[in-house]
Amino acid sequence: MKFADLHLHTKYSDGTFSPEELVLQAQKAGLACIALTDHDTVEGCAEAARAAAAVQMEFIPGTELTAEHDDTELHVLGYFLDTENKKLLTEIAKFQAVRQNRIHEMVQRINDLGVPLKVESVFALANCKSPGRPHVARAMVKAGLVGSLDEAFERFLKKGRPAWVPKQKISALEAVDLIHQAGGLAIMAHPGLNRSDDMIPALVEAGLDGIECFHTKHSTTMSERYLEIADQHRLLISGGSDCHGFSKGKPLIGTVRVPYSHVERLKAKVAAKRSASARG
Ligand code: AMP
Ligand code: FE
Ligand code: FE
Ligand code: ZN
């Protein structure tokens, strides 16, 4: 039987693998298909597509948009995106600019506390368009300013700590539209993590295509609940490990995976949408 892991990160956001390393790890995990879903970016997709093609692995270009609805944060996955789509690139560039400004602001706050972190060291380490708190934490560890990533988050970066700066979020309904106009499918990510069930009907109304039922942080009960919700609203089913690289020795990639039949259903929907829009 073939399996897919449809939620993965690389160094183009807050993961540590290069796209090539991600594909190598996917091969080791025996996956037939992967989706790259870096936060607020599609920067790694072309490289990952080439690496996957070289080993005959199926690749889905995607992203994970940071969104909100009724003041609740949620993440919206986009699959099968046209990564050259002008509107998509323009919109995510705005979010990336805010993320970059946010790095300056977080470092300024850290400096104000008497901790001499250099902003250049964070950007040098991040080296991507969509930097975030993990890059600040890693730069602090590298400079010997904290002993661990956890310490950086606990003392400075987590919500409510002095260097925490909120991120800009796209409205969830706009996120669904943006993904659609870039030719993709919009999937609600890890609903079990966001206390976001109440918003599902509004998202469905806006054209949400699917929901991530299987995720590293979903319990069996949660997965069953979202499978039921998917059935009720006729949503497609997705799942993935949300691997960010090596965590405690072994990467998560492939530890949560979906049977390939779900990929076939996702592909059928995207093909149907494209032929409908080609007919006008
Ligand atoms: P950002 O998008 O910049 O707000 O960063 C969010 C990312 O930081 C998450 O995707 C996690 O990878 C990471 N993160 C959040 N909280 C912690 C924590 N307490 N310790 C380590 N990493 C964390
Ligand atoms: Fe992340
Ligand atoms: Fe997420
Ligand atoms: Zn993720």
PDB file of C-alpha atoms and ligand atoms in Angstrom:
ATOM      1  CA  MET A   1       0.000   0.000   0.000  1.00  0.00           C
ATOM      2  CA  LYS A   2       1.175   3.549  -0.791  1.00  0.00           C
ATOM      3  CA  PHE A   3       1.268   6.343   1.815  1.00  0.00           C
ATOM      4  CA  ALA A   4       1.652  10.126   1.833  1.00  0.00           C
ATOM      5  CA  ASP A   5       2.789  12.671   4.438  1.00  0.00           C
ATOM      6  CA  LEU A   6       1.015  15.909   3.552  1.00  0.00           C
ATOM      7  CA  HIS A   7       2.336  18.323   6.202  1.00  0.00           C
ATOM      8  CA  LEU A   8       6.079  19.014   6.144  1.00  0.00           C
ATOM      9  CA  HIS A   9       8.472  21.906   6.774  1.00  0.00           C
ATOM     10  CA  THR A  10      11.981  22.757   5.582  1.00  0.00           C
ATOM     11  CA  LYS A  11      14.571  25.431   6.301  1.00  0.00           C
ATOM     12  CA  TYR A  12      12.534  27.771   4.057  1.00  0.00           C
ATOM     13  CA  SER A  13      10.436  28.356   7.174  1.00  0.00           C
ATOM     14  CA  ASP A  14      11.089  26.988  10.636  1.00  0.00           C
ATOM     15  CA  GLY A  15      12.250  23.476   9.721  1.00  0.00           C
ATOM     16  CA  THR A  16      15.853  22.336   9.546  1.00  0.00           C
ATOM     17  CA  PHE A  17      15.941  20.043   6.486  1.00  0.00           C
ATOM     18  CA  SER A  18      16.796  21.312   3.042  1.00  0.00           C
ATOM     19  CA  PRO A  19      14.249  20.152   0.439  1.00  0.00           C
ATOM     20  CA  GLU A  20      16.784  17.511  -0.716  1.00  0.00           C
ATOM     21  CA  GLU A  21      17.177  16.211   2.836  1.00  0.00           C
ATOM     22  CA  LEU A  22      13.401  16.151   3.233  1.00  0.00           C
ATOM     23  CA  VAL A  23      13.021  14.005   0.107  1.00  0.00           C
ATOM     24  CA  LEU A  24      15.797  11.674   1.305  1.00  0.00           C
ATOM     25  CA  GLN A  25      14.033  11.262   4.668  1.00  0.00           C
ATOM     26  CA  ALA A  26      10.724  10.682   2.864  1.00  0.00           C
ATOM     27  CA  GLN A  27      12.366   7.884   0.883  1.00  0.00           C
ATOM     28  CA  LYS A  28      13.723   6.353   4.097  1.00  0.00           C
ATOM     29  CA  ALA A  29      10.210   6.494   5.538  1.00  0.00           C
ATOM     30  CA  GLY A  30       8.874   4.675   2.464  1.00  0.00           C
ATOM     31  CA  LEU A  31       6.531   7.474   1.367  1.00  0.00           C
ATOM     32  CA  ALA A  32       5.134   7.578  -2.165  1.00  0.00           C
ATOM     33  CA  CYS A  33       4.051  11.224  -1.992  1.00  0.00           C
ATOM     34  CA  ILE A  34       4.834  14.321   0.087  1.00  0.00           C
ATOM     35  CA  ALA A  35       3.482  17.871   0.338  1.00  0.00           C
ATOM     36  CA  LEU A  36       5.748  20.744   1.362  1.00  0.00           C
ATOM     37  CA  THR A  37       3.809  23.162   3.576  1.00  0.00           C
ATOM     38  CA  ASP A  38       6.236  25.777   4.908  1.00  0.00           C
ATOM     39  CA  HIS A  39       4.708  28.656   6.905  1.00  0.00           C
ATOM     40  CA  ASP A  40       3.621  31.630   4.736  1.00  0.00           C
ATOM     41  CA  THR A  41       5.931  30.751   1.845  1.00  0.00           C
ATOM     42  CA  VAL A  42       6.353  28.578  -1.255  1.00  0.00           C
ATOM     43  CA  GLU A  43      10.071  29.344  -1.520  1.00  0.00           C
ATOM     44  CA  GLY A  44      11.250  25.726  -1.156  1.00  0.00           C
ATOM     45  CA  CYS A  45       8.730  24.158  -3.555  1.00  0.00           C
ATOM     46  CA  ALA A  46      10.723  24.300  -6.802  1.00  0.00           C
ATOM     47  CA  GLU A  47      13.784  22.766  -5.151  1.00  0.00           C
ATOM     48  CA  ALA A  48      11.688  20.068  -3.482  1.00  0.00           C
ATOM     49  CA  ALA A  49       9.889  19.297  -6.762  1.00  0.00           C
ATOM     50  CA  ARG A  50      13.245  18.730  -8.501  1.00  0.00           C
ATOM     51  CA  ALA A  51      14.560  16.557  -5.666  1.00  0.00           C
ATOM     52  CA  ALA A  52      11.379  14.476  -5.625  1.00  0.00           C
ATOM     53  CA  ALA A  53      11.319  14.073  -9.419  1.00  0.00           C
ATOM     54  CA  ALA A  54      14.900  12.792  -9.317  1.00  0.00           C
ATOM     55  CA  VAL A  55      13.767   9.823  -7.208  1.00  0.00           C
ATOM     56  CA  GLN A  56      10.318   9.385  -8.833  1.00  0.00           C
ATOM     57  CA  MET A  57       8.494  10.552  -5.720  1.00  0.00           C
ATOM     58  CA  GLU A  58       5.221  12.405  -6.118  1.00  0.00           C
ATOM     59  CA  PHE A  59       5.371  15.978  -4.845  1.00  0.00           C
ATOM     60  CA  ILE A  60       2.588  18.433  -3.974  1.00  0.00           C
ATOM     61  CA  PRO A  61       3.617  22.114  -3.816  1.00  0.00           C
ATOM     62  CA  GLY A  62       1.948  23.731  -0.826  1.00  0.00           C
ATOM     63  CA  THR A  63       2.050  26.183   2.032  1.00  0.00           C
ATOM     64  CA  GLU A  64       0.652  26.675   5.548  1.00  0.00           C
ATOM     65  CA  LEU A  65      -0.921  30.104   5.940  1.00  0.00           C
ATOM     66  CA  THR A  66      -1.162  31.746   9.365  1.00  0.00           C
ATOM     67  CA  ALA A  67      -4.782  32.872   9.535  1.00  0.00           C
ATOM     68  CA  GLU A  68      -7.480  34.010  11.941  1.00  0.00           C
ATOM     69  CA  HIS A  69     -11.220  33.898  12.222  1.00  0.00           C
ATOM     70  CA  ASP A  70     -13.185  35.615  15.011  1.00  0.00           C
ATOM     71  CA  ASP A  71      -9.918  36.367  16.839  1.00  0.00           C
ATOM     72  CA  THR A  72      -8.895  32.708  16.866  1.00  0.00           C
ATOM     73  CA  GLU A  73      -5.703  31.672  15.105  1.00  0.00           C
ATOM     74  CA  LEU A  74      -5.807  28.792  12.693  1.00  0.00           C
ATOM     75  CA  HIS A  75      -3.528  27.461   9.988  1.00  0.00           C
ATOM     76  CA  VAL A  76      -4.777  26.854   6.466  1.00  0.00           C
ATOM     77  CA  LEU A  77      -2.882  24.439   4.241  1.00  0.00           C
ATOM     78  CA  GLY A  78      -2.812  25.040   0.491  1.00  0.00           C
ATOM     79  CA  TYR A  79      -2.106  22.070  -1.785  1.00  0.00           C
ATOM     80  CA  PHE A  80      -1.376  21.872  -5.546  1.00  0.00           C
ATOM     81  CA  LEU A  81      -0.542  25.567  -5.701  1.00  0.00           C
ATOM     82  CA  ASP A  82       0.701  27.338  -8.776  1.00  0.00           C
ATOM     83  CA  THR A  83       3.811  28.652  -7.007  1.00  0.00           C
ATOM     84  CA  GLU A  84       4.300  31.293  -9.739  1.00  0.00           C
ATOM     85  CA  ASN A  85       0.819  32.757  -9.216  1.00  0.00           C
ATOM     86  CA  LYS A  86       1.210  36.569  -9.057  1.00  0.00           C
ATOM     87  CA  LYS A  87      -1.515  37.274  -6.501  1.00  0.00           C
ATOM     88  CA  LEU A  88      -0.315  34.487  -4.221  1.00  0.00           C
ATOM     89  CA  LEU A  89       3.264  35.741  -4.370  1.00  0.00           C
ATOM     90  CA  THR A  90       2.209  39.367  -3.796  1.00  0.00           C
ATOM     91  CA  GLU A  91       0.072  38.478  -0.796  1.00  0.00           C
ATOM     92  CA  ILE A  92       2.600  36.194   0.885  1.00  0.00           C
ATOM     93  CA  ALA A  93       5.344  38.775   0.272  1.00  0.00           C
ATOM     94  CA  LYS A  94       3.385  41.127   2.549  1.00  0.00           C
ATOM     95  CA  PHE A  95       3.293  38.526   5.311  1.00  0.00           C
ATOM     96  CA  GLN A  96       6.970  37.788   4.825  1.00  0.00           C
ATOM     97  CA  ALA A  97       7.804  41.512   5.155  1.00  0.00           C
ATOM     98  CA  VAL A  98       5.868  41.599   8.424  1.00  0.00           C
ATOM     99  CA  ARG A  99       7.723  38.497   9.629  1.00  0.00           C
ATOM    100  CA  GLN A 100      11.043  40.192   8.816  1.00  0.00           C
ATOM    101  CA  ASN A 101      10.047  43.394  10.647  1.00  0.00           C
ATOM    102  CA  ARG A 102       8.939  41.240  13.541  1.00  0.00           C
ATOM    103  CA  ILE A 103      12.459  39.777  13.793  1.00  0.00           C
ATOM    104  CA  HIS A 104      13.842  43.324  14.145  1.00  0.00           C
ATOM    105  CA  GLU A 105      11.269  44.098  16.817  1.00  0.00           C
ATOM    106  CA  MET A 106      11.926  40.894  18.790  1.00  0.00           C
ATOM    107  CA  VAL A 107      15.691  41.422  18.686  1.00  0.00           C
ATOM    108  CA  GLN A 108      15.245  45.060  19.781  1.00  0.00           C
ATOM    109  CA  ARG A 109      13.238  43.888  22.790  1.00  0.00           C
ATOM    110  CA  ILE A 110      15.865  41.283  23.623  1.00  0.00           C
ATOM    111  CA  ASN A 111      18.568  43.978  23.357  1.00  0.00           C
ATOM    112  CA  ASP A 112      16.500  46.270  25.621  1.00  0.00           C
ATOM    113  CA  LEU A 113      16.739  43.557  28.275  1.00  0.00           C
ATOM    114  CA  GLY A 114      20.528  43.816  28.059  1.00  0.00           C
ATOM    115  CA  VAL A 115      21.033  40.685  25.955  1.00  0.00           C
ATOM    116  CA  PRO A 116      23.386  41.491  23.040  1.00  0.00           C
ATOM    117  CA  LEU A 117      21.814  39.482  20.198  1.00  0.00           C
ATOM    118  CA  LYS A 118      22.706  40.781  16.736  1.00  0.00           C
ATOM    119  CA  VAL A 119      19.840  40.989  14.265  1.00  0.00           C
ATOM    120  CA  GLU A 120      22.218  40.138  11.383  1.00  0.00           C
ATOM    121  CA  SER A 121      23.015  36.838  13.092  1.00  0.00           C
ATOM    122  CA  VAL A 122      19.310  35.918  13.064  1.00  0.00           C
ATOM    123  CA  PHE A 123      18.877  36.755   9.370  1.00  0.00           C
ATOM    124  CA  ALA A 124      22.117  34.968   8.451  1.00  0.00           C
ATOM    125  CA  LEU A 125      20.900  31.855  10.220  1.00  0.00           C
ATOM    126  CA  ALA A 126      17.332  32.055   8.892  1.00  0.00           C
ATOM    127  CA  ASN A 127      18.402  32.759   5.295  1.00  0.00           C
ATOM    128  CA  CYS A 128      14.824  32.583   3.994  1.00  0.00           C
ATOM    129  CA  LYS A 129      11.889  34.872   3.258  1.00  0.00           C
ATOM    130  CA  SER A 130       9.728  33.607   6.100  1.00  0.00           C
ATOM    131  CA  PRO A 131      11.778  33.837   9.319  1.00  0.00           C
ATOM    132  CA  GLY A 132      10.237  33.265  12.744  1.00  0.00           C
ATOM    133  CA  ARG A 133      10.839  32.785  16.440  1.00  0.00           C
ATOM    134  CA  PRO A 134      12.754  29.497  16.063  1.00  0.00           C
ATOM    135  CA  HIS A 135      15.430  31.383  14.112  1.00  0.00           C
ATOM    136  CA  VAL A 136      15.750  33.946  16.908  1.00  0.00           C
ATOM    137  CA  ALA A 137      16.006  31.092  19.425  1.00  0.00           C
ATOM    138  CA  ARG A 138      18.637  29.258  17.379  1.00  0.00           C
ATOM    139  CA  ALA A 139      20.716  32.441  16.949  1.00  0.00           C
ATOM    140  CA  MET A 140      20.588  32.979  20.728  1.00  0.00           C
ATOM    141  CA  VAL A 141      21.832  29.438  21.377  1.00  0.00           C
ATOM    142  CA  LYS A 142      24.553  29.819  18.744  1.00  0.00           C
ATOM    143  CA  ALA A 143      25.757  33.073  20.341  1.00  0.00           C
ATOM    144  CA  GLY A 144      25.805  31.403  23.772  1.00  0.00           C
ATOM    145  CA  LEU A 145      23.176  33.823  25.116  1.00  0.00           C
ATOM    146  CA  VAL A 146      20.901  30.979  26.270  1.00  0.00           C
ATOM    147  CA  GLY A 147      21.594  27.329  26.961  1.00  0.00           C
ATOM    148  CA  SER A 148      18.794  25.863  24.845  1.00  0.00           C
ATOM    149  CA  LEU A 149      15.948  26.626  22.449  1.00  0.00           C
ATOM    150  CA  ASP A 150      13.507  25.941  25.266  1.00  0.00           C
ATOM    151  CA  GLU A 151      15.231  28.514  27.445  1.00  0.00           C
ATOM    152  CA  ALA A 152      14.964  31.107  24.645  1.00  0.00           C
ATOM    153  CA  PHE A 153      11.208  30.467  24.337  1.00  0.00           C
ATOM    154  CA  GLU A 154      10.570  30.283  28.070  1.00  0.00           C
ATOM    155  CA  ARG A 155      12.495  33.449  28.949  1.00  0.00           C
ATOM    156  CA  PHE A 156      11.874  35.606  25.888  1.00  0.00           C
ATOM    157  CA  LEU A 157       9.811  34.349  22.994  1.00  0.00           C
ATOM    158  CA  LYS A 158       6.677  32.555  24.035  1.00  0.00           C
ATOM    159  CA  LYS A 159       3.376  34.408  24.244  1.00  0.00           C
ATOM    160  CA  GLY A 160       3.375  36.720  27.238  1.00  0.00           C
ATOM    161  CA  ARG A 161       7.189  36.822  27.529  1.00  0.00           C
ATOM    162  CA  PRO A 162       8.949  40.162  26.951  1.00  0.00           C
ATOM    163  CA  ALA A 163      10.164  39.611  23.376  1.00  0.00           C
ATOM    164  CA  TRP A 164       6.929  38.082  22.094  1.00  0.00           C
ATOM    165  CA  VAL A 165       5.527  39.997  19.126  1.00  0.00           C
ATOM    166  CA  PRO A 166       2.291  38.899  17.450  1.00  0.00           C
ATOM    167  CA  LYS A 167       2.320  37.822  13.815  1.00  0.00           C
ATOM    168  CA  GLN A 168       0.139  39.309  11.128  1.00  0.00           C
ATOM    169  CA  LYS A 169      -2.563  36.881  10.123  1.00  0.00           C
ATOM    170  CA  ILE A 170      -4.652  36.693   6.983  1.00  0.00           C
ATOM    171  CA  SER A 171      -8.383  36.284   7.479  1.00  0.00           C
ATOM    172  CA  ALA A 172      -9.248  32.602   7.098  1.00  0.00           C
ATOM    173  CA  LEU A 173     -11.834  33.323   4.417  1.00  0.00           C
ATOM    174  CA  GLU A 174      -9.290  35.319   2.420  1.00  0.00           C
ATOM    175  CA  ALA A 175      -6.777  32.496   2.860  1.00  0.00           C
ATOM    176  CA  VAL A 176      -9.235  30.045   1.294  1.00  0.00           C
ATOM    177  CA  ASP A 177      -9.811  32.447  -1.630  1.00  0.00           C
ATOM    178  CA  LEU A 178      -6.121  33.134  -2.116  1.00  0.00           C
ATOM    179  CA  ILE A 179      -5.357  29.406  -2.286  1.00  0.00           C
ATOM    180  CA  HIS A 180      -8.228  28.829  -4.716  1.00  0.00           C
ATOM    181  CA  GLN A 181      -7.215  31.600  -7.070  1.00  0.00           C
ATOM    182  CA  ALA A 182      -3.699  30.069  -7.140  1.00  0.00           C
ATOM    183  CA  GLY A 183      -5.294  26.828  -8.378  1.00  0.00           C
ATOM    184  CA  GLY A 184      -5.015  25.015  -5.059  1.00  0.00           C
ATOM    185  CA  LEU A 185      -7.113  23.216  -2.487  1.00  0.00           C
ATOM    186  CA  ALA A 186      -7.632  24.761   0.963  1.00  0.00           C
ATOM    187  CA  ILE A 187      -7.368  22.422   3.931  1.00  0.00           C
ATOM    188  CA  MET A 188      -7.842  23.309   7.592  1.00  0.00           C
ATOM    189  CA  ALA A 189      -4.661  22.302   9.457  1.00  0.00           C
ATOM    190  CA  HIS A 190      -4.609  20.472  12.820  1.00  0.00           C
ATOM    191  CA  PRO A 191      -8.065  21.668  13.984  1.00  0.00           C
ATOM    192  CA  GLY A 192      -7.508  19.834  17.267  1.00  0.00           C
ATOM    193  CA  LEU A 193      -4.821  22.349  18.243  1.00  0.00           C
ATOM    194  CA  ASN A 194      -6.751  25.580  17.737  1.00  0.00           C
ATOM    195  CA  ARG A 195     -10.165  25.377  19.481  1.00  0.00           C
ATOM    196  CA  SER A 196     -11.489  26.260  16.062  1.00  0.00           C
ATOM    197  CA  ASP A 197     -14.365  23.823  15.537  1.00  0.00           C
ATOM    198  CA  ASP A 198     -17.015  26.541  15.726  1.00  0.00           C
ATOM    199  CA  MET A 199     -15.651  28.200  12.610  1.00  0.00           C
ATOM    200  CA  ILE A 200     -15.810  25.078  10.441  1.00  0.00           C
ATOM    201  CA  PRO A 201     -19.278  25.838   8.962  1.00  0.00           C
ATOM    202  CA  ALA A 202     -18.155  29.360   7.932  1.00  0.00           C
ATOM    203  CA  LEU A 203     -15.049  27.952   6.293  1.00  0.00           C
ATOM    204  CA  VAL A 204     -17.077  25.293   4.514  1.00  0.00           C
ATOM    205  CA  GLU A 205     -19.379  28.057   3.285  1.00  0.00           C
ATOM    206  CA  ALA A 206     -16.283  29.884   1.951  1.00  0.00           C
ATOM    207  CA  GLY A 207     -15.279  26.789   0.000  1.00  0.00           C
ATOM    208  CA  LEU A 208     -12.935  24.908   2.312  1.00  0.00           C
ATOM    209  CA  ASP A 209     -11.963  21.696   0.513  1.00  0.00           C
ATOM    210  CA  GLY A 210     -10.706  19.512   3.312  1.00  0.00           C
ATOM    211  CA  ILE A 211      -9.569  19.039   6.877  1.00  0.00           C
ATOM    212  CA  GLU A 212      -6.417  17.572   8.395  1.00  0.00           C
ATOM    213  CA  CYS A 213      -7.809  14.676  10.409  1.00  0.00           C
ATOM    214  CA  PHE A 214      -4.483  12.969  11.115  1.00  0.00           C
ATOM    215  CA  HIS A 215      -1.713  14.973  12.798  1.00  0.00           C
ATOM    216  CA  THR A 216       1.093  14.285  15.261  1.00  0.00           C
ATOM    217  CA  LYS A 217      -0.730  16.179  18.002  1.00  0.00           C
ATOM    218  CA  HIS A 218      -4.171  14.683  17.380  1.00  0.00           C
ATOM    219  CA  SER A 219      -5.282  11.930  19.719  1.00  0.00           C
ATOM    220  CA  THR A 220      -7.191   8.993  18.244  1.00  0.00           C
ATOM    221  CA  THR A 221     -10.398  10.525  19.630  1.00  0.00           C
ATOM    222  CA  MET A 222      -9.634  13.829  17.904  1.00  0.00           C
ATOM    223  CA  SER A 223      -8.903  12.122  14.583  1.00  0.00           C
ATOM    224  CA  GLU A 224     -12.178  10.228  14.822  1.00  0.00           C
ATOM    225  CA  ARG A 225     -14.035  13.440  15.624  1.00  0.00           C
ATOM    226  CA  TYR A 226     -12.600  15.208  12.558  1.00  0.00           C
ATOM    227  CA  LEU A 227     -13.284  12.228  10.325  1.00  0.00           C
ATOM    228  CA  GLU A 228     -16.905  12.531  11.386  1.00  0.00           C
ATOM    229  CA  ILE A 229     -16.906  16.293  10.758  1.00  0.00           C
ATOM    230  CA  ALA A 230     -15.343  15.668   7.322  1.00  0.00           C
ATOM    231  CA  ASP A 231     -18.123  13.233   6.558  1.00  0.00           C
ATOM    232  CA  GLN A 232     -20.837  15.662   7.736  1.00  0.00           C
ATOM    233  CA  HIS A 233     -19.549  18.533   5.607  1.00  0.00           C
ATOM    234  CA  ARG A 234     -18.302  16.400   2.704  1.00  0.00           C
ATOM    235  CA  LEU A 235     -14.750  17.579   3.250  1.00  0.00           C
ATOM    236  CA  LEU A 236     -11.714  15.779   1.877  1.00  0.00           C
ATOM    237  CA  ILE A 237      -9.398  14.143   4.385  1.00  0.00           C
ATOM    238  CA  SER A 238      -5.741  14.958   4.866  1.00  0.00           C
ATOM    239  CA  GLY A 239      -3.010  14.169   7.319  1.00  0.00           C
ATOM    240  CA  GLY A 240       0.663  14.578   8.014  1.00  0.00           C
ATOM    241  CA  SER A 241       3.401  14.590  10.592  1.00  0.00           C
ATOM    242  CA  ASP A 242       4.170  18.363  10.650  1.00  0.00           C
ATOM    243  CA  CYS A 243       7.841  17.338  10.688  1.00  0.00           C
ATOM    244  CA  HIS A 244      10.227  20.270  11.266  1.00  0.00           C
ATOM    245  CA  GLY A 245      13.465  18.237  11.038  1.00  0.00           C
ATOM    246  CA  PHE A 246      15.185  16.013  13.542  1.00  0.00           C
ATOM    247  CA  SER A 247      13.395  16.089  16.857  1.00  0.00           C
ATOM    248  CA  LYS A 248      15.061  14.101  19.609  1.00  0.00           C
ATOM    249  CA  GLY A 249      17.050  12.026  17.138  1.00  0.00           C
ATOM    250  CA  LYS A 250      14.381  10.775  14.759  1.00  0.00           C
ATOM    251  CA  PRO A 251      12.439  12.975  12.344  1.00  0.00           C
ATOM    252  CA  LEU A 252       8.641  12.814  12.526  1.00  0.00           C
ATOM    253  CA  ILE A 253       8.268  12.458   8.760  1.00  0.00           C
ATOM    254  CA  GLY A 254       6.202   9.377   7.906  1.00  0.00           C
ATOM    255  CA  THR A 255       5.063   8.804  11.509  1.00  0.00           C
ATOM    256  CA  VAL A 256       1.687  10.265  10.523  1.00  0.00           C
ATOM    257  CA  ARG A 257       0.703   9.366   6.982  1.00  0.00           C
ATOM    258  CA  VAL A 258      -2.414   8.903   4.964  1.00  0.00           C
ATOM    259  CA  PRO A 259      -3.300   6.101   2.587  1.00  0.00           C
ATOM    260  CA  TYR A 260      -2.722   7.168  -1.008  1.00  0.00           C
ATOM    261  CA  SER A 261      -6.466   6.892  -1.747  1.00  0.00           C
ATOM    262  CA  HIS A 262      -6.862  10.272   0.018  1.00  0.00           C
ATOM    263  CA  VAL A 263      -4.302  11.808  -2.351  1.00  0.00           C
ATOM    264  CA  GLU A 264      -6.311  10.415  -5.256  1.00  0.00           C
ATOM    265  CA  ARG A 265      -9.461  12.125  -3.946  1.00  0.00           C
ATOM    266  CA  LEU A 266      -7.583  15.406  -3.491  1.00  0.00           C
ATOM    267  CA  LYS A 267      -6.203  15.140  -7.035  1.00  0.00           C
ATOM    268  CA  ALA A 268      -9.633  14.360  -8.460  1.00  0.00           C
ATOM    269  CA  LYS A 269     -11.059  17.506  -6.871  1.00  0.00           C
ATOM    270  CA  VAL A 270      -8.283  19.767  -8.092  1.00  0.00           C
ATOM    271  CA  ALA A 271      -8.604  18.290 -11.611  1.00  0.00           C
ATOM    272  CA  ALA A 272     -12.391  18.806 -11.594  1.00  0.00           C
ATOM    273  CA  LYS A 273     -11.981  22.438 -10.467  1.00  0.00           C
ATOM    274  CA  ARG A 274      -9.396  23.109 -13.143  1.00  0.00           C
ATOM    275  CA  SER A 275     -11.477  21.655 -15.947  1.00  0.00           C
ATOM    276  CA  ALA A 276     -14.517  23.604 -14.722  1.00  0.00           C
ATOM    277  CA  SER A 277     -12.543  26.876 -14.713  1.00  0.00           C
ATOM    278  CA  ALA A 278     -11.075  26.068 -18.176  1.00  0.00           C
ATOM    279  CA  ARG A 279     -14.647  25.724 -19.491  1.00  0.00           C
ATOM    280  CA  GLY A 280     -15.364  29.163 -17.954  1.00  0.00           C
TER     281      GLY A 280
HETATM  282  P1  AMP B   1       6.421  31.889  14.690  1.00  0.00           P
HETATM  283  O1  AMP B   1       5.742  31.413  13.440  1.00  0.00           O
HETATM  284  O2  AMP B   1       7.563  32.787  14.400  1.00  0.00           O
HETATM  285  O3  AMP B   1       5.497  32.445  15.729  1.00  0.00           O
HETATM  286  O4  AMP B   1       7.072  30.587  15.345  1.00  0.00           O
HETATM  287  C1  AMP B   1       6.249  29.477  15.603  1.00  0.00           C
HETATM  288  C2  AMP B   1       7.113  28.243  15.636  1.00  0.00           C
HETATM  289  O5  AMP B   1       7.942  28.270  16.796  1.00  0.00           O
HETATM  290  C3  AMP B   1       6.309  26.957  15.761  1.00  0.00           C
HETATM  291  O6  AMP B   1       5.971  26.456  14.480  1.00  0.00           O
HETATM  292  C4  AMP B   1       7.257  26.043  16.466  1.00  0.00           C
HETATM  293  O7  AMP B   1       8.090  25.424  15.480  1.00  0.00           O
HETATM  294  C5  AMP B   1       8.136  26.968  17.289  1.00  0.00           C
HETATM  295  N1  AMP B   1       7.810  27.029  18.729  1.00  0.00           N
HETATM  296  C6  AMP B   1       6.726  27.619  19.295  1.00  0.00           C
HETATM  297  N2  AMP B   1       6.775  27.501  20.644  1.00  0.00           N
HETATM  298  C7  AMP B   1       7.914  26.832  20.940  1.00  0.00           C
HETATM  299  C8  AMP B   1       8.547  26.400  22.148  1.00  0.00           C
HETATM  300  N3  AMP B   1       8.012  26.657  23.361  1.00  0.00           N
HETATM  301  N4  AMP B   1       9.730  25.750  22.054  1.00  0.00           N
HETATM  302  C9  AMP B   1      10.285  25.500  20.836  1.00  0.00           C
HETATM  303  N5  AMP B   1       9.735  25.869  19.664  1.00  0.00           N
HETATM  304  C10 AMP B   1       8.573  26.528  19.709  1.00  0.00           C
HETATM  305 FE    FE B   2       6.273  25.482  12.441  1.00  0.00          FE
HETATM  306 FE    FE B   3       0.565  24.709  11.994  1.00  0.00          FE
HETATM  307 ZN    ZN B   4       3.134  23.001  10.190  1.00  0.00          ZN
END
